Short mmCIF file of C-alpha atoms and ligand atoms in Angstrom, two decimals:
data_model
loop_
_atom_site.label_atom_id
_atom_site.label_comp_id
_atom_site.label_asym_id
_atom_site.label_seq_id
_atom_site.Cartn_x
_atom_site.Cartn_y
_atom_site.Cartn_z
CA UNK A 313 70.29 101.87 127.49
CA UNK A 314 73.94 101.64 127.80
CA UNK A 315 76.12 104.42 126.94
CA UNK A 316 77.34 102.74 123.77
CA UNK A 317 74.08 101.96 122.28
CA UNK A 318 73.12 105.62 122.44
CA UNK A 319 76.08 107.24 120.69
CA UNK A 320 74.86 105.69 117.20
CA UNK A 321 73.05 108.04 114.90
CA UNK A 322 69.15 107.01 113.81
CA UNK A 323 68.51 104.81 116.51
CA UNK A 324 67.14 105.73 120.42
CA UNK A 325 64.32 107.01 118.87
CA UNK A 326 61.86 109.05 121.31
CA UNK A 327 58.36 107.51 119.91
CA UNK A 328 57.02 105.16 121.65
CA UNK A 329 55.49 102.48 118.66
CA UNK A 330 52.19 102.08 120.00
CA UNK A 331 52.41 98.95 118.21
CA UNK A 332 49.09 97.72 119.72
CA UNK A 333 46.94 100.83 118.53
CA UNK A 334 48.32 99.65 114.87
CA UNK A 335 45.23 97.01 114.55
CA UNK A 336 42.54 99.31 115.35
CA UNK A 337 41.64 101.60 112.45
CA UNK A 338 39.33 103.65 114.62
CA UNK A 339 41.39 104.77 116.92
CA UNK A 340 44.14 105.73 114.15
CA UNK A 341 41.68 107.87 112.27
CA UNK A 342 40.33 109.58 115.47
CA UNK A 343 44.18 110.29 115.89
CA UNK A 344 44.44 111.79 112.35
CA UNK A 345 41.53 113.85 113.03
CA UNK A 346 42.77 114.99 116.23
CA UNK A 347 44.78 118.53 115.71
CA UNK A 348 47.10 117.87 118.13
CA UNK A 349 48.46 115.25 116.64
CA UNK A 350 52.05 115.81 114.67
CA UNK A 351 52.26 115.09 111.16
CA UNK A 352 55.86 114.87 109.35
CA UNK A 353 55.68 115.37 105.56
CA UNK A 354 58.05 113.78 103.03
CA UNK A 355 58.86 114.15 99.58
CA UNK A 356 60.49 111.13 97.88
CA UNK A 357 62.74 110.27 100.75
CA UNK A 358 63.39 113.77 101.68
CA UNK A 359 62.17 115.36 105.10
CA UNK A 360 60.63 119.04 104.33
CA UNK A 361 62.24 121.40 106.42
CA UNK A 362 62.05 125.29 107.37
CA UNK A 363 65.42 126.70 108.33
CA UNK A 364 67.17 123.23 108.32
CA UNK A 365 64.81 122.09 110.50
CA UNK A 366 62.38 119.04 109.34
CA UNK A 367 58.84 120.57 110.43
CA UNK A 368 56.33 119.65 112.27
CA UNK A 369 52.41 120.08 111.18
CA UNK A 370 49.92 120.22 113.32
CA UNK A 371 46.43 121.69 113.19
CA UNK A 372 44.77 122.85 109.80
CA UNK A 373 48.65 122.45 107.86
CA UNK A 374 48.58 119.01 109.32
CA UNK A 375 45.09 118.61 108.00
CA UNK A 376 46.20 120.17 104.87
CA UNK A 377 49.12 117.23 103.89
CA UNK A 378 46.52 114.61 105.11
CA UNK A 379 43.98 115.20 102.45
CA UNK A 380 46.62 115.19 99.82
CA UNK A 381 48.81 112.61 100.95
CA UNK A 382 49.59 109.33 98.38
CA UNK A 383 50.52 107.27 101.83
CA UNK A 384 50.13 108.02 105.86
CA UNK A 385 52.11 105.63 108.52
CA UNK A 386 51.31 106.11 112.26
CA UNK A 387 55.01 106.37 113.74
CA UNK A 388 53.68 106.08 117.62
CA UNK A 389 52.88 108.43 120.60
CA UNK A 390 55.37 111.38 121.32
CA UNK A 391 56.38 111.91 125.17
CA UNK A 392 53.35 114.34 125.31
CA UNK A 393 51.02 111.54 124.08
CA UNK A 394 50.55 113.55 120.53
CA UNK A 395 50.00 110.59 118.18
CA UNK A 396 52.99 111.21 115.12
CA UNK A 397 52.40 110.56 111.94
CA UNK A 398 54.32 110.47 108.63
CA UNK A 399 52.78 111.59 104.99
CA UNK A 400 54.42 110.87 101.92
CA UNK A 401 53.86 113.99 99.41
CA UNK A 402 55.60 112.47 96.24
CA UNK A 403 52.56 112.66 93.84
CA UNK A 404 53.05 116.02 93.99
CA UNK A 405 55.71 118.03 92.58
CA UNK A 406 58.32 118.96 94.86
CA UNK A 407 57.51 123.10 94.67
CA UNK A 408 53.86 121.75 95.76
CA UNK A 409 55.21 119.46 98.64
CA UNK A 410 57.54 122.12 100.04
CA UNK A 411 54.26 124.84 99.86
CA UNK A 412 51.34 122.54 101.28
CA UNK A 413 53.53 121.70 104.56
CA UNK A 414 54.54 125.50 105.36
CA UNK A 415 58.41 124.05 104.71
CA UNK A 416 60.91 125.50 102.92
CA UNK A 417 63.05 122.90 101.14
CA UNK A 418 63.18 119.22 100.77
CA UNK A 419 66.61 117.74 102.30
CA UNK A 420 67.50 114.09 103.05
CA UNK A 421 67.72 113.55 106.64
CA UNK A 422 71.39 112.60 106.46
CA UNK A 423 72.30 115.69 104.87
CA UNK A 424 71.01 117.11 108.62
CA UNK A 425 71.95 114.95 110.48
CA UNK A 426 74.64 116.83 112.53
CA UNK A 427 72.34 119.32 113.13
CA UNK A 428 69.64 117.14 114.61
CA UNK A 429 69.75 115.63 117.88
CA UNK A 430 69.73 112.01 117.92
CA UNK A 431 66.06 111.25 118.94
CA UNK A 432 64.84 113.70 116.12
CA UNK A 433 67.63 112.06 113.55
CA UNK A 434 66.44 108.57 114.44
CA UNK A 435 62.39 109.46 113.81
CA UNK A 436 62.71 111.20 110.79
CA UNK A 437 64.56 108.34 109.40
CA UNK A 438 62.03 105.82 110.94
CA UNK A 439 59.86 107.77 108.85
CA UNK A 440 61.65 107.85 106.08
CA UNK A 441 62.60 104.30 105.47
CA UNK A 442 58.84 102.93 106.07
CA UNK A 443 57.30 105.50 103.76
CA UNK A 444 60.51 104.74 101.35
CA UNK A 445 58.75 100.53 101.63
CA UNK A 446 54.87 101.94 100.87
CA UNK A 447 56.51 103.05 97.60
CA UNK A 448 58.46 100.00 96.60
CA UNK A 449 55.68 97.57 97.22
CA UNK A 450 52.48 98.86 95.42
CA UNK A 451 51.81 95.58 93.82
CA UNK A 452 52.07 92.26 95.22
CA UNK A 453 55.40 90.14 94.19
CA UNK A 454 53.31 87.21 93.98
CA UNK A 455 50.15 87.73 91.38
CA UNK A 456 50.80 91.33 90.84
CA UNK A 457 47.56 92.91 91.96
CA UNK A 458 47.72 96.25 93.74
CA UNK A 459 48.19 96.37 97.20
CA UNK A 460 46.89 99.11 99.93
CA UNK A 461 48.37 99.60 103.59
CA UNK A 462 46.25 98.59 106.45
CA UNK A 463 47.86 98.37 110.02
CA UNK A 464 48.67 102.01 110.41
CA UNK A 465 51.21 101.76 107.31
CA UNK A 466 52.82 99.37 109.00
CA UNK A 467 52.01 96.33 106.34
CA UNK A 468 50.40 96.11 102.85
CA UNK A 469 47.60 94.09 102.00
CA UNK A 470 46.96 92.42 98.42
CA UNK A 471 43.70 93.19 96.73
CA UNK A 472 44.04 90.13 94.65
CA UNK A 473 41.07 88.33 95.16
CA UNK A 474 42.77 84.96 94.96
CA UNK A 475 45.28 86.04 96.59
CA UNK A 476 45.15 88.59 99.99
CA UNK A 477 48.67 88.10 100.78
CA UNK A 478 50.14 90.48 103.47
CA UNK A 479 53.17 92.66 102.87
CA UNK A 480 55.54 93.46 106.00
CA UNK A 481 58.18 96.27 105.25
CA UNK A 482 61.64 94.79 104.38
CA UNK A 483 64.39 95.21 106.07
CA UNK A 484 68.28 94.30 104.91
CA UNK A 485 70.70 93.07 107.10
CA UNK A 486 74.49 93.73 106.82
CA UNK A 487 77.50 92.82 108.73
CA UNK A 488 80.42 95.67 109.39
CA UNK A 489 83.82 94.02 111.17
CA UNK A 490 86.35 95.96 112.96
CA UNK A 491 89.15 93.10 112.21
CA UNK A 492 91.87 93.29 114.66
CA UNK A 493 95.83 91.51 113.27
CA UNK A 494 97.02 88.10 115.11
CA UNK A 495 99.43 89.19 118.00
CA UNK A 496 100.94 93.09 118.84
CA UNK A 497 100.97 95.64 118.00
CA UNK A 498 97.61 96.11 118.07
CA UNK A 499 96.36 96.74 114.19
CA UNK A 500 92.93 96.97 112.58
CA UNK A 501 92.61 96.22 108.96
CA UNK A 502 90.37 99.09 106.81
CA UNK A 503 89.86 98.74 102.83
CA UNK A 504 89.70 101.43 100.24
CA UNK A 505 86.19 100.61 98.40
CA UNK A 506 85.63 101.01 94.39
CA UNK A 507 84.47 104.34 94.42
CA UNK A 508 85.20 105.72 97.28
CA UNK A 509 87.14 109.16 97.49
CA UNK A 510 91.10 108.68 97.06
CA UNK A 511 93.10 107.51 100.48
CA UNK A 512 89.40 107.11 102.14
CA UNK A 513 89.46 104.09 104.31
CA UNK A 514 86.44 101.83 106.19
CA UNK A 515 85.88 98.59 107.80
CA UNK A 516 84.91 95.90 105.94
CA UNK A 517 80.81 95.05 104.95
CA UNK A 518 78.70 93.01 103.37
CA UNK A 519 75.21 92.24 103.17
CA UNK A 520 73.58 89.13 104.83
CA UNK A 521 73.22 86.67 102.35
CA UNK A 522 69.86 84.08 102.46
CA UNK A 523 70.40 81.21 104.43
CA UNK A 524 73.35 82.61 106.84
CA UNK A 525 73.64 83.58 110.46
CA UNK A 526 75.20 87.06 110.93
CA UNK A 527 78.35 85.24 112.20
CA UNK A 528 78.74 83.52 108.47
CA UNK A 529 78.31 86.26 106.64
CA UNK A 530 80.99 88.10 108.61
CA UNK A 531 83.26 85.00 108.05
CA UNK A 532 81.94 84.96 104.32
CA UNK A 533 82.50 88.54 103.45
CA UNK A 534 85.82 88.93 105.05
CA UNK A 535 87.21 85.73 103.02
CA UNK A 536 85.80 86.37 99.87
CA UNK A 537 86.64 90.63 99.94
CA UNK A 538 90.54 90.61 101.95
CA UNK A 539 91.26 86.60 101.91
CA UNK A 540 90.99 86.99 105.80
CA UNK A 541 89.83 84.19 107.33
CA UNK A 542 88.36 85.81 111.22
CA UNK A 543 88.01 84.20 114.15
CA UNK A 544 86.70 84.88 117.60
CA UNK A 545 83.31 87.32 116.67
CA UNK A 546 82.12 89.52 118.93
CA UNK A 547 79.29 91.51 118.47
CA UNK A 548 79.39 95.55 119.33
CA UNK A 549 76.16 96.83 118.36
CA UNK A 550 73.75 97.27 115.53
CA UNK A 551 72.65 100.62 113.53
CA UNK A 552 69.34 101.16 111.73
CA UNK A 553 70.10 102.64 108.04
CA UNK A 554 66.97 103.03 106.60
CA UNK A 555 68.49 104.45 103.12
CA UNK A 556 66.74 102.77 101.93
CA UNK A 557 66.31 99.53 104.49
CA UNK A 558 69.27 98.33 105.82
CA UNK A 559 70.15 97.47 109.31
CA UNK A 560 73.69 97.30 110.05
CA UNK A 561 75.39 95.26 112.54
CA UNK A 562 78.87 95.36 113.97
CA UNK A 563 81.19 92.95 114.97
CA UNK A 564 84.72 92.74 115.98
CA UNK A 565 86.91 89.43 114.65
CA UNK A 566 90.54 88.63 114.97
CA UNK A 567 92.28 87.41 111.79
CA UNK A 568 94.39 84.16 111.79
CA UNK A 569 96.99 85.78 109.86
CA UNK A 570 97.98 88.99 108.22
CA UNK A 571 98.18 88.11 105.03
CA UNK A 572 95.17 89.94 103.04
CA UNK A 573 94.26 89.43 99.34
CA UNK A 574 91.64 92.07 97.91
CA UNK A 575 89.52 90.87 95.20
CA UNK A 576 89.80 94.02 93.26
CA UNK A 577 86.71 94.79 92.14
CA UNK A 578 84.64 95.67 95.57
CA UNK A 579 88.00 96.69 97.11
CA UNK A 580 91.19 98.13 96.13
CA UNK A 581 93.52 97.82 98.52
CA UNK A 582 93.04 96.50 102.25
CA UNK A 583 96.34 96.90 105.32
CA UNK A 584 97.03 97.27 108.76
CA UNK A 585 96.93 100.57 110.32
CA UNK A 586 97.64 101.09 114.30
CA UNK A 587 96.03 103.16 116.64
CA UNK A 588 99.08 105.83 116.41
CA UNK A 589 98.58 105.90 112.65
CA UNK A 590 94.94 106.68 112.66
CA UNK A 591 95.27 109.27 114.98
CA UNK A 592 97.29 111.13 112.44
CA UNK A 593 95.08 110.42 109.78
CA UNK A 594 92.68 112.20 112.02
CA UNK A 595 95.01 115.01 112.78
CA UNK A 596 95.68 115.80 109.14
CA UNK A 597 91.83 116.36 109.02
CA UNK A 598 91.10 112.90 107.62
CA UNK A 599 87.96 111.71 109.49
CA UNK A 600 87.22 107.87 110.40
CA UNK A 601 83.87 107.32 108.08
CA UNK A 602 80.89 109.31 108.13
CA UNK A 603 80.07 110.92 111.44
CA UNK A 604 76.93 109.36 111.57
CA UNK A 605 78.05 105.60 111.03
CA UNK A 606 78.45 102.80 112.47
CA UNK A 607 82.13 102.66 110.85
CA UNK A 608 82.98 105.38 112.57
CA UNK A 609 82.04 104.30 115.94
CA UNK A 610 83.46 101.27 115.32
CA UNK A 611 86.76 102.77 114.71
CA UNK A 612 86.04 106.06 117.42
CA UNK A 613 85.86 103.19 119.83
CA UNK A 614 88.82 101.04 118.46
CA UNK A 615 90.76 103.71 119.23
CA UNK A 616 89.26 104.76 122.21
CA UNK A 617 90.05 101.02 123.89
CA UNK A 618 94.24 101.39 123.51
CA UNK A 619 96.88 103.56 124.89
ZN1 ZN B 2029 48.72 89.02 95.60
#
């Protein structure tokens, strides 16, 4: 793993998938069964925690959220060989969730995120975007009969008897572009978004559209949102976001000019900013995007590139 691939919050994750144990349903109920194995409990999207810390059941509490559970996904094999699992506890009310796992609260896993390291960060929101899917997709889009997970939780099958179609989880893709001016100084262009928090700035994203390439939705999304038409892409890494399922990847792209033309309704104003003027923003305790983001590492190593 390179050093740059690591820094990114949610991904590195320390399971390994044990993708191949997925098929056979024997061996993942022996694992349930075993009471060594780890069991992480959510509550609609929420990790349950004990002292800020998501918790881990094993043993008779494990046991406990199993028999209860509305949905269980095998996650993989932790670096002791403990097979992980992860129970979804929304059928019952969240005072009920909370007491049946030992926990003490019910927090969303980026609300914790600065106080989890990155492997534990990147499995509890593994965890939380596949049990997030098992909720979504109940019934089959296609003749609506119910569908039930087979696989280990990881895919859904249709009980229509016509019909038996197979359900993978979803994810969405989404392009994020560090755009750099046309000649010096150096300048990166950052939008203030319809909503966001006044004099809050980001790169520029948009979701992958059906039918396009990552490299024409990035020249797609910065045309239609700043009128900047980008050239020369280069990719700088990728981010899992699974709130609920999206997967973001980064780019950098030069602009053939500076002229930029917001469309006013998903932005409000997009300009240049160089390095020197960031680093102020900084200094006057404005931070660069969440500290979990991909934005901000985008721009963290934007910076970090020039004098
Ligand atoms: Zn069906």
């Amino acid at each position: 793993m390179r050093a740059d691939e690591a820094v990114l919050a949610y991904g590195g994750g320390w399971l390994d998938r044990a993708g191949e144990l997925r098929a056979d349903p024997e061996r993942i109920a022996a694992l349930m069964a075993d009471p060594g194995s780890v069991v992480l409990p959510f509550w609609r999207d929420r990790c349950l925690v004990a002292d800020d810390v998501p918790v881990r059941l094993t043993g008779d509490l494990a046991a406990g959220v199993l028999a209860v559970a509305d949905e269980t996904a095998f996650l993989g094999m932790g670096d002791d060989r403990s097979a992980v699992f992860a129970v979804d506890l929304s059928g019952l009310s969240e005072a009920a969730a909370v007491e049946a796992a030992g926990a003490g609260a019910a927090v969303d896993v980026r609300a914790l995120v600065g106080r989890l390291g990155p492997a534990e960060a990147a499995v509890q929101a593994y965890a939380r975007g596949l049990l997030h899917w098992h909720r979504q997709q109940r019934f089959c889009g296609a003749c609506g009969a119910s569908t039930v997970a087979r696989g280990g939780g990881h895919v859904r099958s249709c009980t229509g008897a016509d019909c038996g179609r197979l359900l993978f989880p979803r994810i969405e893709p989404a392009v994020i572009v560090l755009v750099e001016a046309p000649g010096a100084p150096d300048r990166c262009l950052l939008a203030r978004h319809a909503g966001a928090r006044e004099g809050a700035y980001s790169t520029l994203a948009g979701f992958v559209e059906v039918g396009e390439s990552l490299e024409d939705a990035v020249r797609r999304e910065m045309a239609e949102e700043a009128g900047v038409t980008v050239t020369d892409l280069t990719y700088v890494g990728s981010q899992a976001w699974p709130f609920p399922a999206g997967l973001m990847v980064g780019f950098r792209a030069t602009a053939a000019s500076e002229e930029v033309r917001v469309d006013g309704e998903e932005l409000l104003e997009a300009r240049w900013f160089t390095r020197d003027e960031l680093r102020e923003r900084v200094a006057a305790g404005r931070p660069l995007g969440r500290v979990d983001s991909i934005d901000h590492h985008l721009l963290q190593s934007w910076l970090a590139a020039g004098a």
